[in-house]
PDB file of C-alpha atoms in Angstrom:
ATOM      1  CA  UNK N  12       5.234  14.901 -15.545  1.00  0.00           C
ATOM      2  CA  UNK N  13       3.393  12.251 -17.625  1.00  0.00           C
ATOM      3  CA  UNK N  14      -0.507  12.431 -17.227  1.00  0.00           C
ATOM      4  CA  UNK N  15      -2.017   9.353 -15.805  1.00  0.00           C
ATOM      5  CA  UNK N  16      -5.163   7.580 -16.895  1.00  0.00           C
ATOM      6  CA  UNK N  17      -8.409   7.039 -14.687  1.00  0.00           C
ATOM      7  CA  UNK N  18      -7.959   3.920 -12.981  1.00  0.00           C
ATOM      8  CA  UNK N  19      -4.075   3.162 -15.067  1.00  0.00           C
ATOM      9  CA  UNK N  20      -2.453  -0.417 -13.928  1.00  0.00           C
ATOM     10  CA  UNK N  21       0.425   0.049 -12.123  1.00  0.00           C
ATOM     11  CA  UNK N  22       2.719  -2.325  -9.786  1.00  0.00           C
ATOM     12  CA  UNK N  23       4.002  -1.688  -6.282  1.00  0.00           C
ATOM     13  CA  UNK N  24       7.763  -2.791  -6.201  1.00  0.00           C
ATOM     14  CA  UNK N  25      10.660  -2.416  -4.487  1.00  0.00           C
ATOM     15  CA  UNK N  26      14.110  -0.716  -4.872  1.00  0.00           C
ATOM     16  CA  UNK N  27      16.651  -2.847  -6.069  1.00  0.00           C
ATOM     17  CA  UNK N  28      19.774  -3.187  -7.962  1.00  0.00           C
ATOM     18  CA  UNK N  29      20.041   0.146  -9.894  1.00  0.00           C
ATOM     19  CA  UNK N  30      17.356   2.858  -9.912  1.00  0.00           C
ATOM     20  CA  UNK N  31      17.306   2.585 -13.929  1.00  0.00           C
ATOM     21  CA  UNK N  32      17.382  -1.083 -13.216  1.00  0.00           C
ATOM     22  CA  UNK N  33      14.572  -1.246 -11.298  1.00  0.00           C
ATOM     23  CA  UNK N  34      12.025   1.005 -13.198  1.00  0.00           C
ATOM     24  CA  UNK N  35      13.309  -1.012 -16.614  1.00  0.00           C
ATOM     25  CA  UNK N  36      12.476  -4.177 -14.604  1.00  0.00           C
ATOM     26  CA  UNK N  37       8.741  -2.662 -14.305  1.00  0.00           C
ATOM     27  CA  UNK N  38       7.895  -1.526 -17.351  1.00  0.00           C
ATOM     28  CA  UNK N  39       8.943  -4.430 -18.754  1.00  0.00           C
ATOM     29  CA  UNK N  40       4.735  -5.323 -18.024  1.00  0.00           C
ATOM     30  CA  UNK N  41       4.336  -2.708 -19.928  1.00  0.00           C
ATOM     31  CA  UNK N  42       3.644  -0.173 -16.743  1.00  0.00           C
ATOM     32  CA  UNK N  43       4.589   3.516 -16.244  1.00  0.00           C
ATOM     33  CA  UNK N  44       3.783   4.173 -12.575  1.00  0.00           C
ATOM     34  CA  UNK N  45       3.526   2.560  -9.556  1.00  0.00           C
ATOM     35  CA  UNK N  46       4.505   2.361  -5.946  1.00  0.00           C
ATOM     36  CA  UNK N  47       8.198   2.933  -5.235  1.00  0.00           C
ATOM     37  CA  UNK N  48       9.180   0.913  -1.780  1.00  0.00           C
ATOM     38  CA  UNK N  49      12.199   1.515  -0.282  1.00  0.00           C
ATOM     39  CA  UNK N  50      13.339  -1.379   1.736  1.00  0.00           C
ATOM     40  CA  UNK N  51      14.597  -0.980   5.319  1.00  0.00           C
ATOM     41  CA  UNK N  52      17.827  -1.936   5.319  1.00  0.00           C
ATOM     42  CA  UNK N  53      18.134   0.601   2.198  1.00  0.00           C
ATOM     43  CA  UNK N  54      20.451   3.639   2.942  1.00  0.00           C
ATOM     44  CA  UNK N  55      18.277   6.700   2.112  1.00  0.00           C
ATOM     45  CA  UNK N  56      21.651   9.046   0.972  1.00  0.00           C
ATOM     46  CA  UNK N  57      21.997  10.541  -2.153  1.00  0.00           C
ATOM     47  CA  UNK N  58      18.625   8.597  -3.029  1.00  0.00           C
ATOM     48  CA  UNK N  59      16.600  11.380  -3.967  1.00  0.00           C
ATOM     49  CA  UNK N  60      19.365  12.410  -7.097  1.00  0.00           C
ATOM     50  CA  UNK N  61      19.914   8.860  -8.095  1.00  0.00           C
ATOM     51  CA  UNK N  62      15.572   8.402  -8.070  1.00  0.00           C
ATOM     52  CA  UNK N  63      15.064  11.393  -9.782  1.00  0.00           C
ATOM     53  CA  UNK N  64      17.203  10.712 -12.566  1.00  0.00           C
ATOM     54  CA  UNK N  65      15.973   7.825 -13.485  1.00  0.00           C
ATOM     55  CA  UNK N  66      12.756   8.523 -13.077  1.00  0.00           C
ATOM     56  CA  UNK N  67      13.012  11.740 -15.468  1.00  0.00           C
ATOM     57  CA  UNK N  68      14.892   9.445 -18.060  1.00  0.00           C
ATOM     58  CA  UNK N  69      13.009   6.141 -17.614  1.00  0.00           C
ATOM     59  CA  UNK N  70       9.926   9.172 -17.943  1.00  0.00           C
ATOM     60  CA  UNK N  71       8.014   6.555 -14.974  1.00  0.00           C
ATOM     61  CA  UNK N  72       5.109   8.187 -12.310  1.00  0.00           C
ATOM     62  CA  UNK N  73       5.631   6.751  -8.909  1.00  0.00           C
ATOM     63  CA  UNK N  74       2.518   7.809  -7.131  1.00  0.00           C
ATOM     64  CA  UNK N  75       3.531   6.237  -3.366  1.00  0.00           C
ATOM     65  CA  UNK N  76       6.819   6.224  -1.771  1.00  0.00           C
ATOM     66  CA  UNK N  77       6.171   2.951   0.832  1.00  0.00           C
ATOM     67  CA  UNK N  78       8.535   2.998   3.507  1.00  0.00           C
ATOM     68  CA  UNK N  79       9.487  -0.427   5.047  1.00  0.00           C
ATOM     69  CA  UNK N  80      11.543  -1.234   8.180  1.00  0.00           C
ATOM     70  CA  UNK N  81      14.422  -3.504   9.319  1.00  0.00           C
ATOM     71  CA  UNK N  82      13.600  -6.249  11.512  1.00  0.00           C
ATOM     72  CA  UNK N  83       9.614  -6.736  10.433  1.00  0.00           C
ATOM     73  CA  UNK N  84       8.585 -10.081  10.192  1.00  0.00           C
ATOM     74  CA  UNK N  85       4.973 -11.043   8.536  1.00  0.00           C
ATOM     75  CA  UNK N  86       5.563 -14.744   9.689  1.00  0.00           C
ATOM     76  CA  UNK N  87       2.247 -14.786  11.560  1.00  0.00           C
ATOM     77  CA  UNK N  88      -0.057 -12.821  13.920  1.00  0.00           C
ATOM     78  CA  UNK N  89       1.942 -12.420  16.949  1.00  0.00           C
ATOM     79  CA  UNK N  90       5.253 -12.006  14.856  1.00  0.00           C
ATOM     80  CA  UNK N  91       3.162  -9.302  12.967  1.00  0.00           C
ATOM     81  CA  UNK N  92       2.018  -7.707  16.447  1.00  0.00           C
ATOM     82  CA  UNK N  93       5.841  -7.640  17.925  1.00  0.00           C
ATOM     83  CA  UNK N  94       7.511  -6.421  14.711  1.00  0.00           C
ATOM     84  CA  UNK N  95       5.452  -4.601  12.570  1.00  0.00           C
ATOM     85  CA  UNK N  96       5.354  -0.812  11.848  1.00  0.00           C
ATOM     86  CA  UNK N  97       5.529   1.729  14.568  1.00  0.00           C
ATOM     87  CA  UNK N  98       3.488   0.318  17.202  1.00  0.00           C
ATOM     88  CA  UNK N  99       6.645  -1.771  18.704  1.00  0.00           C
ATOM     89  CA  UNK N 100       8.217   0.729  21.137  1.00  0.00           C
ATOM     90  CA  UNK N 101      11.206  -1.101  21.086  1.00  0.00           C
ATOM     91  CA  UNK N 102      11.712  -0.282  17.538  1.00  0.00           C
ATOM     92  CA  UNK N 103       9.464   3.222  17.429  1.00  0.00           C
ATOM     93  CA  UNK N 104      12.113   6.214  17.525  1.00  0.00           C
ATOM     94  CA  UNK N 105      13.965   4.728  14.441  1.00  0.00           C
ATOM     95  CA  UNK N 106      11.055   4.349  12.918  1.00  0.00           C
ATOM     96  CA  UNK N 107       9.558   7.533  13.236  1.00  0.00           C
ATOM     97  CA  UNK N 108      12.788   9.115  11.884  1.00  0.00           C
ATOM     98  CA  UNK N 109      13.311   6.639   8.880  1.00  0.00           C
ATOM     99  CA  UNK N 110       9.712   7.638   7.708  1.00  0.00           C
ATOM    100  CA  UNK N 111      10.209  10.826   7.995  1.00  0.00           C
ATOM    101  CA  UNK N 112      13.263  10.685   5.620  1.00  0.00           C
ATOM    102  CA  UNK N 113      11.885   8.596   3.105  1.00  0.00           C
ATOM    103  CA  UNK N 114       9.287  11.786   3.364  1.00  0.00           C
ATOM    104  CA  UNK N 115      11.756  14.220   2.675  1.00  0.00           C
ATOM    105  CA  UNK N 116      12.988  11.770  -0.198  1.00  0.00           C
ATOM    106  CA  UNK N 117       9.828  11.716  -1.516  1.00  0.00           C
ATOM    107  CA  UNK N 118       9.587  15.080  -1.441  1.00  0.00           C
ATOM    108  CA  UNK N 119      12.512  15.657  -3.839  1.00  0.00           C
ATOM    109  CA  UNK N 120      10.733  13.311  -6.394  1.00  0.00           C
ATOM    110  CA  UNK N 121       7.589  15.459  -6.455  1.00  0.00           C
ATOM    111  CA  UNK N 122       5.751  12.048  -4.782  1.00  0.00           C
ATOM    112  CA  UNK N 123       2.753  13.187  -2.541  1.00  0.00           C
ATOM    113  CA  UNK N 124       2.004  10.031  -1.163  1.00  0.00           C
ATOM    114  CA  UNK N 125       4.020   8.171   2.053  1.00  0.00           C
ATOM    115  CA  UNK N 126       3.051   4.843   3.065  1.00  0.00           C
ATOM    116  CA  UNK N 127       3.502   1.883   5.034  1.00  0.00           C
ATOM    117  CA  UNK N 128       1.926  -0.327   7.680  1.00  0.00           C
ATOM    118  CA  UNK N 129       1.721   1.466  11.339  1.00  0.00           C
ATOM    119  CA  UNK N 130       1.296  -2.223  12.677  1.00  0.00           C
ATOM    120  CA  UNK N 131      -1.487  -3.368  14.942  1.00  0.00           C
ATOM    121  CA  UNK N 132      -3.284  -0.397  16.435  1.00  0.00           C
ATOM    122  CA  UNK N 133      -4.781  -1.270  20.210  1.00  0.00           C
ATOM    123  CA  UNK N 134      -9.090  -1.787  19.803  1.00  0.00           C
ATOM    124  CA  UNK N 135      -9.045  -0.068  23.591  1.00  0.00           C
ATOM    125  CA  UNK N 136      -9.245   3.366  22.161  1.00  0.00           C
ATOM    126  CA  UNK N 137      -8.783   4.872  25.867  1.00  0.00           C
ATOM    127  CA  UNK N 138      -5.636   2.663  26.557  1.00  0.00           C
ATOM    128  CA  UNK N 139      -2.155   4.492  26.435  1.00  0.00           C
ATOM    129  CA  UNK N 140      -0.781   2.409  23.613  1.00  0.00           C
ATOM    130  CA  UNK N 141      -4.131   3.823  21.596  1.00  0.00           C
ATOM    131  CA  UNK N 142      -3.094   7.070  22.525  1.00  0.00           C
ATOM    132  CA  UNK N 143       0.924   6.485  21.719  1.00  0.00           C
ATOM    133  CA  UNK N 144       0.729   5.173  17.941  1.00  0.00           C
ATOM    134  CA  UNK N 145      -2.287   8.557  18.069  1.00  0.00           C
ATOM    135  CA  UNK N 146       0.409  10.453  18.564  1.00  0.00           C
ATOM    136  CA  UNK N 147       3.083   9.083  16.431  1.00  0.00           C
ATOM    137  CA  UNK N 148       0.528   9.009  13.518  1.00  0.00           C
ATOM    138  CA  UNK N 149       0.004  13.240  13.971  1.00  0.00           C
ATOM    139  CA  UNK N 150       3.833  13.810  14.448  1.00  0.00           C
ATOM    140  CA  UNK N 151       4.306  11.979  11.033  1.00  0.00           C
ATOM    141  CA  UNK N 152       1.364  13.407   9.755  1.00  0.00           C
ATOM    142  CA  UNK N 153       2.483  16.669  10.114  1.00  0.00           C
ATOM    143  CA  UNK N 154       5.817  16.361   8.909  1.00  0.00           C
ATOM    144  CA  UNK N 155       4.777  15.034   5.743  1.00  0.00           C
ATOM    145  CA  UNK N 156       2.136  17.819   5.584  1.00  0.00           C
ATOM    146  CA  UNK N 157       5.113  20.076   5.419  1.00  0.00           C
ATOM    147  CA  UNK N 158       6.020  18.476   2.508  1.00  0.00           C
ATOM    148  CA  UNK N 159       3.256  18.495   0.863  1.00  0.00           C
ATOM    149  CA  UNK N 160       1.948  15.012   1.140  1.00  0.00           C
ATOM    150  CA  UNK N 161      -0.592  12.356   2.271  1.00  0.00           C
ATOM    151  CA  UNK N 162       0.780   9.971   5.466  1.00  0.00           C
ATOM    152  CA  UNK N 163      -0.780   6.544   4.049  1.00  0.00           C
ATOM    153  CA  UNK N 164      -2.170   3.578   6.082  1.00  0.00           C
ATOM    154  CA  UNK N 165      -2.195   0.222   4.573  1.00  0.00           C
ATOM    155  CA  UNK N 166      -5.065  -1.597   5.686  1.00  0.00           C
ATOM    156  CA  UNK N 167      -4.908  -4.981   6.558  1.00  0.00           C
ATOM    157  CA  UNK N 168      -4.041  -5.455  10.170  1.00  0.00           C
ATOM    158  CA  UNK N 169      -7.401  -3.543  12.034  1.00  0.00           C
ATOM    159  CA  UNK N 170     -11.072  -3.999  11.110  1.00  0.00           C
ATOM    160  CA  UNK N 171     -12.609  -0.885   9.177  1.00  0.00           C
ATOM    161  CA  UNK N 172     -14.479   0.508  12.318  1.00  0.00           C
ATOM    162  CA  UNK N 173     -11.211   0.379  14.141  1.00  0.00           C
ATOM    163  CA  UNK N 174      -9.020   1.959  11.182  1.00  0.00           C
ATOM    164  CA  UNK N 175     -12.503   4.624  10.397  1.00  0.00           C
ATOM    165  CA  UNK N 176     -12.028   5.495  14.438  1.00  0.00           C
ATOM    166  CA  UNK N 177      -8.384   5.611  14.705  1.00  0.00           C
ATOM    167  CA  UNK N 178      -8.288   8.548  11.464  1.00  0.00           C
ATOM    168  CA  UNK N 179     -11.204  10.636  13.802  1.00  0.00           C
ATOM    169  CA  UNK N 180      -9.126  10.862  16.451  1.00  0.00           C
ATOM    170  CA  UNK N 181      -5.440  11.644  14.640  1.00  0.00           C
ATOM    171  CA  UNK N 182      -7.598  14.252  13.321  1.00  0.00           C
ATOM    172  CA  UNK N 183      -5.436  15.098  10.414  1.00  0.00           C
ATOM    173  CA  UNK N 184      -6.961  15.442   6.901  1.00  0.00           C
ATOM    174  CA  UNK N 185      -3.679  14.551   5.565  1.00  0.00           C
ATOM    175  CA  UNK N 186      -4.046  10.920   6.848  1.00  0.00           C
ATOM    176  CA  UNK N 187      -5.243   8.988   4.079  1.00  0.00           C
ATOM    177  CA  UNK N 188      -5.408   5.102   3.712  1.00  0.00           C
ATOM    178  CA  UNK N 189      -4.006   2.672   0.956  1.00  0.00           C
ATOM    179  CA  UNK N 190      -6.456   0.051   0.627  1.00  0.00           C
ATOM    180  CA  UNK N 191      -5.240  -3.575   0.045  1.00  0.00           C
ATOM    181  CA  UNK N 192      -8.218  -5.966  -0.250  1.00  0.00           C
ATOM    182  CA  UNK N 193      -6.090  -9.469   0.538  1.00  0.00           C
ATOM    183  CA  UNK N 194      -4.883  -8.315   3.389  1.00  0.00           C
ATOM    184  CA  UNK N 195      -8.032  -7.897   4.981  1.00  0.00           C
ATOM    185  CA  UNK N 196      -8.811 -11.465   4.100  1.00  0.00           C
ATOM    186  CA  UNK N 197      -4.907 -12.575   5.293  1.00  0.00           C
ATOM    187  CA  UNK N 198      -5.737 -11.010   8.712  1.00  0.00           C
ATOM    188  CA  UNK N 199      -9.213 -11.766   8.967  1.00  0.00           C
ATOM    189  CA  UNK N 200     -10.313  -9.224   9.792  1.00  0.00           C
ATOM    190  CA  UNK N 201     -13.206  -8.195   7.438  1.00  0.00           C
ATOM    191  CA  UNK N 202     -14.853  -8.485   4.216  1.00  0.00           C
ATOM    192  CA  UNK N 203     -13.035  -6.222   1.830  1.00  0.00           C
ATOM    193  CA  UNK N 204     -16.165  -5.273  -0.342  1.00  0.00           C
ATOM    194  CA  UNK N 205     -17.748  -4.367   2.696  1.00  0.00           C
ATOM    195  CA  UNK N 206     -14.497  -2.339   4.731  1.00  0.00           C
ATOM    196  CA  UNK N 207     -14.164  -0.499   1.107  1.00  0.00           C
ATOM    197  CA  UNK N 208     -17.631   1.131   1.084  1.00  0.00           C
ATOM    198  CA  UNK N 209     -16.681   2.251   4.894  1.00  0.00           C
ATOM    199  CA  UNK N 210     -13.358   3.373   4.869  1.00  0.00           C
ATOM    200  CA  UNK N 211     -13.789   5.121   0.408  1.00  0.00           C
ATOM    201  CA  UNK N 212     -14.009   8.916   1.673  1.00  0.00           C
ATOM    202  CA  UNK N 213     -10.055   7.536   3.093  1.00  0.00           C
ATOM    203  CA  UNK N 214      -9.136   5.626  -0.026  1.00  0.00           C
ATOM    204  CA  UNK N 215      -6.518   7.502  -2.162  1.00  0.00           C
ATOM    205  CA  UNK N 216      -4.464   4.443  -3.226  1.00  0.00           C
ATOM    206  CA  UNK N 217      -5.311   0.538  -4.018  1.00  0.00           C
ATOM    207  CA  UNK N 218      -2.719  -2.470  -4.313  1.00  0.00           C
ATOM    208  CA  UNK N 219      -4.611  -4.789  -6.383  1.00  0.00           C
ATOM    209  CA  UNK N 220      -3.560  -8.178  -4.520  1.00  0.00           C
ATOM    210  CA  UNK N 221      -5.458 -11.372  -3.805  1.00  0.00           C
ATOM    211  CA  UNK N 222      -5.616 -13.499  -1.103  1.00  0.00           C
ATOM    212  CA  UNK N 223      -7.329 -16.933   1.034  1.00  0.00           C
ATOM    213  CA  UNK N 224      -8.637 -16.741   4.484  1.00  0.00           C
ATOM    214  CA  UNK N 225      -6.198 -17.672   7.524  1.00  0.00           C
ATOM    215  CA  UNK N 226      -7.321 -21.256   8.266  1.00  0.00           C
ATOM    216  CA  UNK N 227      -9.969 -21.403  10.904  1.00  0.00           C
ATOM    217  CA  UNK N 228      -8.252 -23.663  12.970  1.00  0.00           C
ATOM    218  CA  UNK N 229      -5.019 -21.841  13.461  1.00  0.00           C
ATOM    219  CA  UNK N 230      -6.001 -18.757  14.938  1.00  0.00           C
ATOM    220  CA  UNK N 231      -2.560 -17.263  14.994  1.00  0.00           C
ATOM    221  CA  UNK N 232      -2.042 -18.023  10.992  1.00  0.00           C
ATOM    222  CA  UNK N 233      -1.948 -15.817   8.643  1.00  0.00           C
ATOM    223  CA  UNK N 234      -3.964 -16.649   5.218  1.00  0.00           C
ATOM    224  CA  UNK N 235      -2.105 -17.591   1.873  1.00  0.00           C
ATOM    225  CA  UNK N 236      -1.559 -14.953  -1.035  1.00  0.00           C
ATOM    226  CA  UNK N 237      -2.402 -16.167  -4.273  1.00  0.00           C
ATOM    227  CA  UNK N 238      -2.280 -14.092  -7.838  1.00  0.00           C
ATOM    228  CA  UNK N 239      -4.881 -12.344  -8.638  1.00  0.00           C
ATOM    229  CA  UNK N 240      -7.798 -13.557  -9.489  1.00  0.00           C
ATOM    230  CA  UNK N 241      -7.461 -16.860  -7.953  1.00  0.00           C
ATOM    231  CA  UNK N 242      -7.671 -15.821  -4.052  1.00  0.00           C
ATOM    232  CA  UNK N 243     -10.994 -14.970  -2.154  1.00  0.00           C
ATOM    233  CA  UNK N 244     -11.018 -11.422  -3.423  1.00  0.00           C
ATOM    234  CA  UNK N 245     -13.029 -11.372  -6.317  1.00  0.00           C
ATOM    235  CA  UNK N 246     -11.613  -8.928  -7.705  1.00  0.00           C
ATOM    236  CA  UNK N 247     -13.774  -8.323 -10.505  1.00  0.00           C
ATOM    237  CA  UNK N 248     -16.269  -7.497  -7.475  1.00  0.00           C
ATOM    238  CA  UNK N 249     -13.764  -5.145  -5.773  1.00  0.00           C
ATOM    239  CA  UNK N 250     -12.724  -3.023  -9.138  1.00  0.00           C
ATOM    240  CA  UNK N 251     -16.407  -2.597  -9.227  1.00  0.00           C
ATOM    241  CA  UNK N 252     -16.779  -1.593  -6.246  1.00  0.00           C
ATOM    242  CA  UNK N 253     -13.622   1.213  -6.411  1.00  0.00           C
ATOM    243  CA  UNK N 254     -15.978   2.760  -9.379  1.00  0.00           C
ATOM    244  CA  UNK N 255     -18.500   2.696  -7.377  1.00  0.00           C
ATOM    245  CA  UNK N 256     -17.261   4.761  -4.342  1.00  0.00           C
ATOM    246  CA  UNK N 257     -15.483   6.758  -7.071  1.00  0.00           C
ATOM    247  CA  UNK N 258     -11.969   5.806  -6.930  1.00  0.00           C
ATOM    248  CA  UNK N 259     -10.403   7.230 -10.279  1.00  0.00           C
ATOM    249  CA  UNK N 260      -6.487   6.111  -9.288  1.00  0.00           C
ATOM    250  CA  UNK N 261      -4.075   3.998 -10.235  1.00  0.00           C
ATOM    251  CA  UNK N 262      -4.366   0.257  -9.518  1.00  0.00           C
ATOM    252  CA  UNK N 263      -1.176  -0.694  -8.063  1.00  0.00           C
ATOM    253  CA  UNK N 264      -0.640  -4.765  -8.531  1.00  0.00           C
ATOM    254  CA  UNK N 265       0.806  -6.495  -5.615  1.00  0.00           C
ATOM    255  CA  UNK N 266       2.300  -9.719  -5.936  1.00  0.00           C
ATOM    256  CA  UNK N 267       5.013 -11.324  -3.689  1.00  0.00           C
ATOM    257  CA  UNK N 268       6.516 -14.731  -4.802  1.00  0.00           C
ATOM    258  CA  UNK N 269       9.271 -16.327  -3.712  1.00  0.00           C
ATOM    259  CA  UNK N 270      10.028 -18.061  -7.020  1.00  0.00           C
ATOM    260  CA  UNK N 271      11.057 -14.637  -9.356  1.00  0.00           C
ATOM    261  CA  UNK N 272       9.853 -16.121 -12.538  1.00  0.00           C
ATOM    262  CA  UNK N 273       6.466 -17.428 -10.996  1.00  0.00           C
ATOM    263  CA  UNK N 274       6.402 -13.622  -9.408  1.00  0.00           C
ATOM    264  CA  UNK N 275       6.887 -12.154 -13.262  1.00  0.00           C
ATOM    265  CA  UNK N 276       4.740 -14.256 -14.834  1.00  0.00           C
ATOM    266  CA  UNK N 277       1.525 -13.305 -12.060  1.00  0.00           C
ATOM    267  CA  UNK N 278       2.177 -10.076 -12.702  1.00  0.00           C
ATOM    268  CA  UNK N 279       1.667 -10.125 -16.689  1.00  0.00           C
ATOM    269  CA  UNK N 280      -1.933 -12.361 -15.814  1.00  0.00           C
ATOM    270  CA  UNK N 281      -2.733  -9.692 -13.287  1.00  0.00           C
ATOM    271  CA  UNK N 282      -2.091  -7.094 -15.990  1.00  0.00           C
ATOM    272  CA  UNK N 283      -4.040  -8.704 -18.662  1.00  0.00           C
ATOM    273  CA  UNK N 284      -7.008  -9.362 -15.724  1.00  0.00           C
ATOM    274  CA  UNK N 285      -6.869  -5.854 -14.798  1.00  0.00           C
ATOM    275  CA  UNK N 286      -7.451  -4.968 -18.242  1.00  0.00           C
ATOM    276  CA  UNK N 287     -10.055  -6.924 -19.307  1.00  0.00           C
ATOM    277  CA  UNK N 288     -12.139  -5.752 -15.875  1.00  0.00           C
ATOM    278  CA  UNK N 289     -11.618  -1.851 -16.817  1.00  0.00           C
ATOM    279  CA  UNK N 290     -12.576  -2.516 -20.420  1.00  0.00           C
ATOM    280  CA  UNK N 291     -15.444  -3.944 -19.625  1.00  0.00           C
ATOM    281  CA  UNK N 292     -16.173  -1.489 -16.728  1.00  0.00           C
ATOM    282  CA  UNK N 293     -15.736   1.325 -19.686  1.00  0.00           C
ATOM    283  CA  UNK N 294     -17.864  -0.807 -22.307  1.00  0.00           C
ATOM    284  CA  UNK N 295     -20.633  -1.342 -19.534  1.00  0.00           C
ATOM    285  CA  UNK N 296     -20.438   2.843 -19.187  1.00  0.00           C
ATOM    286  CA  UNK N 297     -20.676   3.981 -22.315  1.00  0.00           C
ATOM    287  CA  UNK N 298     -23.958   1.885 -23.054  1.00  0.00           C
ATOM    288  CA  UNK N 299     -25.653   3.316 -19.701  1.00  0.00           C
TER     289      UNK N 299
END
């Protein structure tokens, strides 16, 4: 396996088209790692071979396996809250099993990392839908434990207290969080600067993503993604803040765009930002 630099740029993405395709489609930015989604509507058969192929030719890290699901809708809060993750119960069992196979996928790639977004966890920590998605997070904890891996939460949709609690009482030190700085600010629901020095002892992955606030008066609105470095991130604040706490991973650039070429071309600004901020982070370094 290659060896990865301290704090190496990287891009979440999804699979698409080919496997070759899709890898030849990131490192066209001049990446070799990232987070590999697989989409929910993606059969998960004979995955693993075709992955690990071109992954082994294309000689490209993925560091995350993300597992998405059919029928979630980011549209707004309450669409969020009904169709998100694993918290609908409607939608739960299904769920449950299609992480668990894009775990044992994962597994075949040598990726120790599964992640996704367990939706909106309850704030009544004694109510039974608190104690449900508790329950759901230890079963899936512990099968990807088997396999050697990390069960990932992408932050976003719970304040940091709520998230810090939640990870107490899986009680499972194989329960690890993906931190994603926008999406605090999309969901309102805390400064990211601040939720990063809470929740770093969690941290093993980033998505580098920016991000306004939800307008204040539409309370069930999501805010706007913007590329980075032009949202309410500040994201030369944040990388210096992932230092900080000591975060030496990779720094995964989310970007989603409708318009493909606008998409491509955020990306290659993101790429050249994120360089500029760990040069300087280095320079800064070596003169202490």
């Amino acid at each position: 396996m290659l060896g990865l630099n301290e704090l190496e740029i990287g891009l979440m993405f999804w699979a698409a088209n080919t496997p070759r395709e899709t890898l030849r489609y990131v490192k066209q930015f001049g990446l070799r790692t990232g987070q590999l989604g697989f989409p929910g509507e993606m059969p998960l058969e004979g995955a693993a071979e075709e992955w690990d192929e071109a992954l082994t030719a294309e000689q490209f890290v993925p560091v995350t396996a993300v597992c998405s699901y059919a029928g979630e809708d980011y549209t707004d809060v309450p669409t969020v809250q009904r169709t998100v993750g694993l918290v609908p119960p409607q939608t739960r069992a299904e769920r449950v099993a299609r992480t668990k196979a894009v775990s044992d996928v994962a597994r075949k790639l040598a990726v120790d990392s599964v992640a996704c977004h367990i939706g909106f966890v309850s704030h009544d920590f004694g109510s039974a839908a608190y104690r449900e998605i508790r329950d759901i997070a230890r079963e899936i904890c512990d099968h990807c434990g088997a396999n050697g891996q990390s069960f990932t939460l992408e932050t976003g949709q719970e304040p940091a207290r709520v998230l810090l609690q939640f990870i107490a009482d899986v009680k499972r030190p194989n329960l690890k969080i993906n931190f994603d700085p926008a999406n605090m600010i999309l969901y309102g629901t805390g400064d990211p600067i601040e939720a990063l020095e809470v929740l770093a002892p969690h941290v093993i992955s980033v998505h580098c993503k920016d991000g306004d606030w939800p307008p204040i008066d539409k309370p069930a609105a999501l805010g706007k993604e913007r590329a980075l470095g032009e949202g309410s991130v500040d994201i030369s604040k944040f990388i210096h803040k992932l230092k900080e706490v000591g975060y030496r991973g990779v720094l995964n650039i989310e970007r989603e765009a409708s318009d493909p070429s606008q998409r491509d071309a955020d990306i290659r600004k993101a790429v050249n930002l994120l360089k500029t901020l760990t040069q300087v982070s280095a320079a800064v370094r070596s003169q202490s």
